[in-house]
Amino acid sequence: ESQTTDRGVEEENDNSCKKEGPGMKRDEDRSISAPLVLSQERMEEVCRRLHSLQEQLKRLQTIEEAHHKLQEALSKFSLEGGNFQ
């Protein structure tokens, strides 16, 4: 039974990712008639994916900070009339 529920959730998630046309209802306008219940296996997978996304976000933030520092250094170098040659 939980597999059927999980598949229904997947289908709902797939549908919510599609672009909406002018005649389609927004997600907020739709009501869910039953609470979302995930199997233990599905919950663990969601937690693993969330953790993975959090780690990716940390790496991206580190890269963003390094990029910002490089931009500042380049700007300072350019203002000082530096040459790249």
mmCIF file of N, CA and C in Angstrom:
data_model
loop_
_atom_site.group_PDB
_atom_site.id
_atom_site.type_symbol
_atom_site.label_atom_id
_atom_site.label_comp_id
_atom_site.label_asym_id
_atom_site.label_seq_id
_atom_site.Cartn_x
_atom_site.Cartn_y
_atom_site.Cartn_z
ATOM 1 N N GLU A 1 0.828 -1.206 0.000
ATOM 2 C CA GLU A 1 0.000 0.000 0.000
ATOM 3 C C GLU A 1 0.862 1.254 0.000
ATOM 4 N N SER A 2 1.974 1.229 0.767
ATOM 5 C CA SER A 2 2.828 2.412 0.810
ATOM 6 C C SER A 2 3.482 2.677 -0.536
ATOM 7 N N GLN A 3 3.729 1.612 -1.315
ATOM 8 C CA GLN A 3 4.308 1.818 -2.639
ATOM 9 C C GLN A 3 3.338 2.563 -3.532
ATOM 10 N N THR A 4 2.066 2.207 -3.456
ATOM 11 C CA THR A 4 1.055 2.906 -4.245
ATOM 12 C C THR A 4 0.997 4.368 -3.829
ATOM 13 N N THR A 5 1.045 4.607 -2.518
ATOM 14 C CA THR A 5 1.032 5.975 -2.011
ATOM 15 C C THR A 5 2.256 6.733 -2.505
ATOM 16 N N ASP A 6 3.427 6.082 -2.451
ATOM 17 C CA ASP A 6 4.650 6.728 -2.917
ATOM 18 C C ASP A 6 4.568 7.064 -4.393
ATOM 19 N N ARG A 7 4.021 6.159 -5.190
ATOM 20 C CA ARG A 7 3.893 6.430 -6.622
ATOM 21 C C ARG A 7 2.962 7.604 -6.855
ATOM 22 N N GLY A 8 1.896 7.671 -6.077
ATOM 23 C CA GLY A 8 0.975 8.797 -6.197
ATOM 24 C C GLY A 8 1.662 10.103 -5.865
ATOM 25 N N VAL A 9 2.533 10.072 -4.865
ATOM 26 C CA VAL A 9 3.290 11.260 -4.488
ATOM 27 C C VAL A 9 4.232 11.638 -5.617
ATOM 28 N N GLU A 10 4.894 10.627 -6.213
ATOM 29 C CA GLU A 10 5.798 10.912 -7.331
ATOM 30 C C GLU A 10 5.047 11.550 -8.483
ATOM 31 N N GLU A 11 3.857 11.010 -8.773
ATOM 32 C CA GLU A 11 3.063 11.576 -9.860
ATOM 33 C C GLU A 11 2.668 13.006 -9.529
ATOM 34 N N GLU A 12 2.292 13.269 -8.302
ATOM 35 C CA GLU A 12 1.924 14.620 -7.887
ATOM 36 C C GLU A 12 3.122 15.545 -8.022
ATOM 37 N N ASN A 13 4.301 15.064 -7.584
ATOM 38 C CA ASN A 13 5.507 15.875 -7.705
ATOM 39 C C ASN A 13 5.850 16.141 -9.154
ATOM 40 N N ASP A 14 5.704 15.124 -10.014
ATOM 41 C CA ASP A 14 5.973 15.314 -11.437
ATOM 42 C C ASP A 14 5.045 16.363 -12.015
ATOM 43 N N ASN A 15 3.785 16.314 -11.639
ATOM 44 C CA ASN A 15 2.817 17.268 -12.165
ATOM 45 C C ASN A 15 3.104 18.679 -11.685
ATOM 46 N N SER A 16 3.578 18.826 -10.469
ATOM 47 C CA SER A 16 3.808 20.166 -9.932
ATOM 48 C C SER A 16 5.032 20.819 -10.555
ATOM 49 N N CYS A 17 5.888 20.045 -11.201
ATOM 50 C CA CYS A 17 7.085 20.602 -11.825
ATOM 51 C C CYS A 17 6.819 21.111 -13.230
ATOM 52 N N LYS A 18 5.710 20.715 -13.823
ATOM 53 C CA LYS A 18 5.409 21.130 -15.188
ATOM 54 C C LYS A 18 4.960 22.581 -15.209
ATOM 55 N N LYS A 19 5.255 23.254 -16.333
ATOM 56 C CA LYS A 19 4.823 24.648 -16.466
ATOM 57 C C LYS A 19 3.310 24.693 -16.566
ATOM 58 N N GLU A 20 2.758 25.728 -15.979
ATOM 59 C CA GLU A 20 1.310 25.867 -15.959
ATOM 60 C C GLU A 20 0.859 26.768 -17.088
ATOM 61 N N GLY A 21 -0.209 26.344 -17.748
ATOM 62 C CA GLY A 21 -0.804 27.172 -18.780
ATOM 63 C C GLY A 21 -1.776 28.138 -18.152
ATOM 64 N N PRO A 22 -2.354 29.027 -18.960
ATOM 65 C CA PRO A 22 -3.265 30.033 -18.409
ATOM 66 C C PRO A 22 -4.503 29.436 -17.757
ATOM 67 N N GLY A 23 -4.947 28.257 -18.208
ATOM 68 C CA GLY A 23 -6.164 27.670 -17.656
ATOM 69 C C GLY A 23 -5.932 26.750 -16.481
ATOM 70 N N MET A 24 -4.667 26.517 -16.113
ATOM 71 C CA MET A 24 -4.370 25.562 -15.041
ATOM 72 C C MET A 24 -4.364 26.257 -13.685
ATOM 73 N N LYS A 25 -4.756 25.506 -12.651
ATOM 74 C CA LYS A 25 -4.750 26.059 -11.298
ATOM 75 C C LYS A 25 -3.335 26.057 -10.749
ATOM 76 N N ARG A 26 -3.053 27.011 -9.877
ATOM 77 C CA ARG A 26 -1.766 27.043 -9.205
ATOM 78 C C ARG A 26 -1.779 26.021 -8.082
ATOM 79 N N ASP A 27 -0.569 25.620 -7.609
ATOM 80 C CA ASP A 27 -0.457 24.622 -6.551
ATOM 81 C C ASP A 27 -1.188 25.052 -5.286
ATOM 82 N N GLU A 28 -1.139 26.355 -4.953
ATOM 83 C CA GLU A 28 -1.789 26.824 -3.732
ATOM 84 C C GLU A 28 -3.308 26.663 -3.804
ATOM 85 N N ASP A 29 -3.849 26.678 -5.020
ATOM 86 C CA ASP A 29 -5.297 26.602 -5.181
ATOM 87 C C ASP A 29 -5.822 25.178 -5.039
ATOM 88 N N ARG A 30 -4.954 24.194 -5.176
ATOM 89 C CA ARG A 30 -5.376 22.799 -5.051
ATOM 90 C C ARG A 30 -5.350 22.387 -3.586
ATOM 91 N N SER A 31 -6.288 21.530 -3.194
ATOM 92 C CA SER A 31 -6.284 21.052 -1.819
ATOM 93 C C SER A 31 -5.925 19.575 -1.803
ATOM 94 N N ILE A 32 -5.227 19.170 -0.748
ATOM 95 C CA ILE A 32 -4.869 17.766 -0.575
ATOM 96 C C ILE A 32 -5.846 17.185 0.427
ATOM 97 N N SER A 33 -6.472 16.084 0.051
ATOM 98 C CA SER A 33 -7.523 15.530 0.893
ATOM 99 C C SER A 33 -6.985 14.648 2.014
ATOM 100 N N ALA A 34 -5.730 14.186 1.907
ATOM 101 C CA ALA A 34 -5.170 13.318 2.936
ATOM 102 C C ALA A 34 -3.753 13.789 3.260
ATOM 103 N N PRO A 35 -3.325 13.590 4.503
ATOM 104 C CA PRO A 35 -1.957 13.987 4.847
ATOM 105 C C PRO A 35 -0.946 13.122 4.098
ATOM 106 N N LEU A 36 0.220 13.691 3.831
ATOM 107 C CA LEU A 36 1.275 12.978 3.132
ATOM 108 C C LEU A 36 1.959 12.033 4.111
ATOM 109 N N VAL A 37 1.954 10.744 3.796
ATOM 110 C CA VAL A 37 2.595 9.747 4.642
ATOM 111 C C VAL A 37 3.624 9.015 3.794
ATOM 112 N N LEU A 38 4.876 9.038 4.241
ATOM 113 C CA LEU A 38 5.941 8.373 3.510
ATOM 114 C C LEU A 38 6.353 7.100 4.232
ATOM 115 N N SER A 39 6.737 6.102 3.460
ATOM 116 C CA SER A 39 7.270 4.886 4.064
ATOM 117 C C SER A 39 8.623 5.211 4.689
ATOM 118 N N GLN A 40 9.096 4.341 5.564
ATOM 119 C CA GLN A 40 10.393 4.555 6.218
ATOM 120 C C GLN A 40 11.498 4.650 5.168
ATOM 121 N N GLU A 41 11.446 3.764 4.177
ATOM 122 C CA GLU A 41 12.460 3.762 3.117
ATOM 123 C C GLU A 41 12.435 5.074 2.337
ATOM 124 N N ARG A 42 11.240 5.525 2.025
ATOM 125 C CA ARG A 42 11.084 6.771 1.263
ATOM 126 C C ARG A 42 11.565 7.965 2.097
ATOM 127 N N MET A 43 11.254 7.960 3.383
ATOM 128 C CA MET A 43 11.677 9.035 4.277
ATOM 129 C C MET A 43 13.200 9.097 4.357
ATOM 130 N N GLU A 44 13.848 7.931 4.445
ATOM 131 C CA GLU A 44 15.307 7.891 4.485
ATOM 132 C C GLU A 44 15.900 8.441 3.192
ATOM 133 N N GLU A 45 15.292 8.107 2.057
ATOM 134 C CA GLU A 45 15.758 8.619 0.766
ATOM 135 C C GLU A 45 15.614 10.138 0.705
ATOM 136 N N VAL A 46 14.499 10.657 1.183
ATOM 137 C CA VAL A 46 14.285 12.108 1.216
ATOM 138 C C VAL A 46 15.348 12.766 2.099
ATOM 139 N N CYS A 47 15.642 12.170 3.241
ATOM 140 C CA CYS A 47 16.661 12.719 4.145
ATOM 141 C C CYS A 47 18.042 12.693 3.501
ATOM 142 N N ARG A 48 18.365 11.590 2.799
ATOM 143 C CA ARG A 48 19.661 11.513 2.109
ATOM 144 C C ARG A 48 19.764 12.595 1.042
ATOM 145 N N ARG A 49 18.697 12.765 0.280
ATOM 146 C CA ARG A 49 18.712 13.786 -0.771
ATOM 147 C C ARG A 49 18.826 15.187 -0.182
ATOM 148 N N LEU A 50 18.117 15.428 0.907
ATOM 149 C CA LEU A 50 18.188 16.732 1.572
ATOM 150 C C LEU A 50 19.609 17.003 2.055
ATOM 151 N N HIS A 51 20.215 16.002 2.678
ATOM 152 C CA HIS A 51 21.592 16.151 3.162
ATOM 153 C C HIS A 51 22.543 16.426 1.998
ATOM 154 N N SER A 52 22.372 15.707 0.903
ATOM 155 C CA SER A 52 23.206 15.906 -0.283
ATOM 156 C C SER A 52 23.053 17.325 -0.819
ATOM 157 N N LEU A 53 21.824 17.811 -0.872
ATOM 158 C CA LEU A 53 21.580 19.178 -1.338
ATOM 159 C C LEU A 53 22.202 20.209 -0.402
ATOM 160 N N GLN A 54 22.139 19.951 0.897
ATOM 161 C CA GLN A 54 22.749 20.871 1.857
ATOM 162 C C GLN A 54 24.263 20.928 1.668
ATOM 163 N N GLU A 55 24.885 19.770 1.419
ATOM 164 C CA GLU A 55 26.325 19.733 1.179
ATOM 165 C C GLU A 55 26.679 20.462 -0.112
ATOM 166 N N GLN A 56 25.883 20.262 -1.155
ATOM 167 C CA GLN A 56 26.119 20.962 -2.422
ATOM 168 C C GLN A 56 25.981 22.470 -2.235
ATOM 169 N N LEU A 57 24.998 22.877 -1.443
ATOM 170 C CA LEU A 57 24.799 24.300 -1.170
ATOM 171 C C LEU A 57 26.019 24.893 -0.466
ATOM 172 N N LYS A 58 26.567 24.171 0.514
ATOM 173 C CA LYS A 58 27.766 24.646 1.214
ATOM 174 C C LYS A 58 28.924 24.817 0.234
ATOM 175 N N ARG A 59 29.106 23.826 -0.671
ATOM 176 C CA ARG A 59 30.191 23.926 -1.654
ATOM 177 C C ARG A 59 29.974 25.112 -2.585
ATOM 178 N N LEU A 60 28.737 25.308 -3.018
ATOM 179 C CA LEU A 60 28.436 26.439 -3.894
ATOM 180 C C LEU A 60 28.677 27.774 -3.196
ATOM 181 N N GLN A 61 28.331 27.854 -1.917
ATOM 182 C CA GLN A 61 28.568 29.087 -1.166
ATOM 183 C C GLN A 61 30.061 29.376 -1.041
ATOM 184 N N THR A 62 30.861 28.325 -0.841
ATOM 185 C CA THR A 62 32.312 28.490 -0.771
ATOM 186 C C THR A 62 32.853 28.986 -2.107
ATOM 187 N N ILE A 63 32.364 28.408 -3.192
ATOM 188 C CA ILE A 63 32.783 28.834 -4.531
ATOM 189 C C ILE A 63 32.359 30.271 -4.787
ATOM 190 N N GLU A 64 31.148 30.615 -4.361
ATOM 191 C CA GLU A 64 30.650 31.980 -4.545
ATOM 192 C C GLU A 64 31.527 32.989 -3.796
ATOM 193 N N GLU A 65 31.927 32.647 -2.577
ATOM 194 C CA GLU A 65 32.803 33.528 -1.803
ATOM 195 C C GLU A 65 34.151 33.700 -2.495
ATOM 196 N N ALA A 66 34.716 32.604 -3.000
ATOM 197 C CA ALA A 66 35.997 32.678 -3.704
ATOM 198 C C ALA A 66 35.861 33.518 -4.970
ATOM 199 N N HIS A 67 34.768 33.353 -5.674
ATOM 200 C CA HIS A 67 34.521 34.134 -6.891
ATOM 201 C C HIS A 67 34.434 35.621 -6.559
ATOM 202 N N HIS A 68 33.733 35.936 -5.484
ATOM 203 C CA HIS A 68 33.597 37.336 -5.059
ATOM 204 C C HIS A 68 34.967 37.937 -4.720
ATOM 205 N N LYS A 69 35.790 37.166 -3.994
ATOM 206 C CA LYS A 69 37.132 37.645 -3.646
ATOM 207 C C LYS A 69 37.973 37.862 -4.899
ATOM 208 N N LEU A 70 37.862 36.955 -5.862
ATOM 209 C CA LEU A 70 38.603 37.115 -7.115
ATOM 210 C C LEU A 70 38.133 38.345 -7.882
ATOM 211 N N GLN A 71 36.831 38.577 -7.878
ATOM 212 C CA GLN A 71 36.303 39.772 -8.549
ATOM 213 C C GLN A 71 36.825 41.042 -7.889
ATOM 214 N N GLU A 72 36.858 41.055 -6.567
ATOM 215 C CA GLU A 72 37.388 42.217 -5.851
ATOM 216 C C GLU A 72 38.860 42.433 -6.177
ATOM 217 N N ALA A 73 39.636 41.352 -6.201
ATOM 218 C CA ALA A 73 41.059 41.462 -6.514
ATOM 219 C C ALA A 73 41.252 41.959 -7.944
ATOM 220 N N LEU A 74 40.465 41.444 -8.863
ATOM 221 C CA LEU A 74 40.554 41.876 -10.257
ATOM 222 C C LEU A 74 40.193 43.348 -10.391
ATOM 223 N N SER A 75 39.163 43.766 -9.695
ATOM 224 C CA SER A 75 38.743 45.160 -9.732
ATOM 225 C C SER A 75 39.844 46.065 -9.175
ATOM 226 N N LYS A 76 40.415 45.658 -8.051
ATOM 227 C CA LYS A 76 41.492 46.439 -7.436
ATOM 228 C C LYS A 76 42.697 46.500 -8.372
ATOM 229 N N PHE A 77 43.029 45.372 -8.974
ATOM 230 C CA PHE A 77 44.154 45.294 -9.908
ATOM 231 C C PHE A 77 43.917 46.209 -11.102
ATOM 232 N N SER A 78 42.692 46.207 -11.621
ATOM 233 C CA SER A 78 42.349 47.048 -12.777
ATOM 234 C C SER A 78 42.419 48.524 -12.416
ATOM 235 N N LEU A 79 41.946 48.882 -11.228
ATOM 236 C CA LEU A 79 41.971 50.278 -10.793
ATOM 237 C C LEU A 79 43.398 50.784 -10.598
ATOM 238 N N GLU A 80 44.285 49.882 -10.227
ATOM 239 C CA GLU A 80 45.684 50.263 -10.024
ATOM 240 C C GLU A 80 46.442 50.316 -11.346
ATOM 241 N N GLY A 81 45.761 50.019 -12.446
ATOM 242 C CA GLY A 81 46.394 50.077 -13.763
ATOM 243 C C GLY A 81 47.308 48.909 -14.042
ATOM 244 N N GLY A 82 47.017 47.774 -13.448
ATOM 245 C CA GLY A 82 47.847 46.591 -13.650
ATOM 246 C C GLY A 82 47.728 46.038 -15.058
ATOM 247 N N ASN A 83 48.735 45.321 -15.461
ATOM 248 C CA ASN A 83 48.752 44.664 -16.763
ATOM 249 C C ASN A 83 48.614 43.164 -16.576
ATOM 250 N N PHE A 84 47.902 42.519 -17.482
ATOM 251 C CA PHE A 84 47.741 41.070 -17.411
ATOM 252 C C PHE A 84 48.879 40.348 -18.123
ATOM 253 N N GLN A 85 49.714 41.080 -18.844
ATOM 254 C CA GLN A 85 50.767 40.429 -19.636
ATOM 255 C C GLN A 85 51.957 40.078 -18.790
#
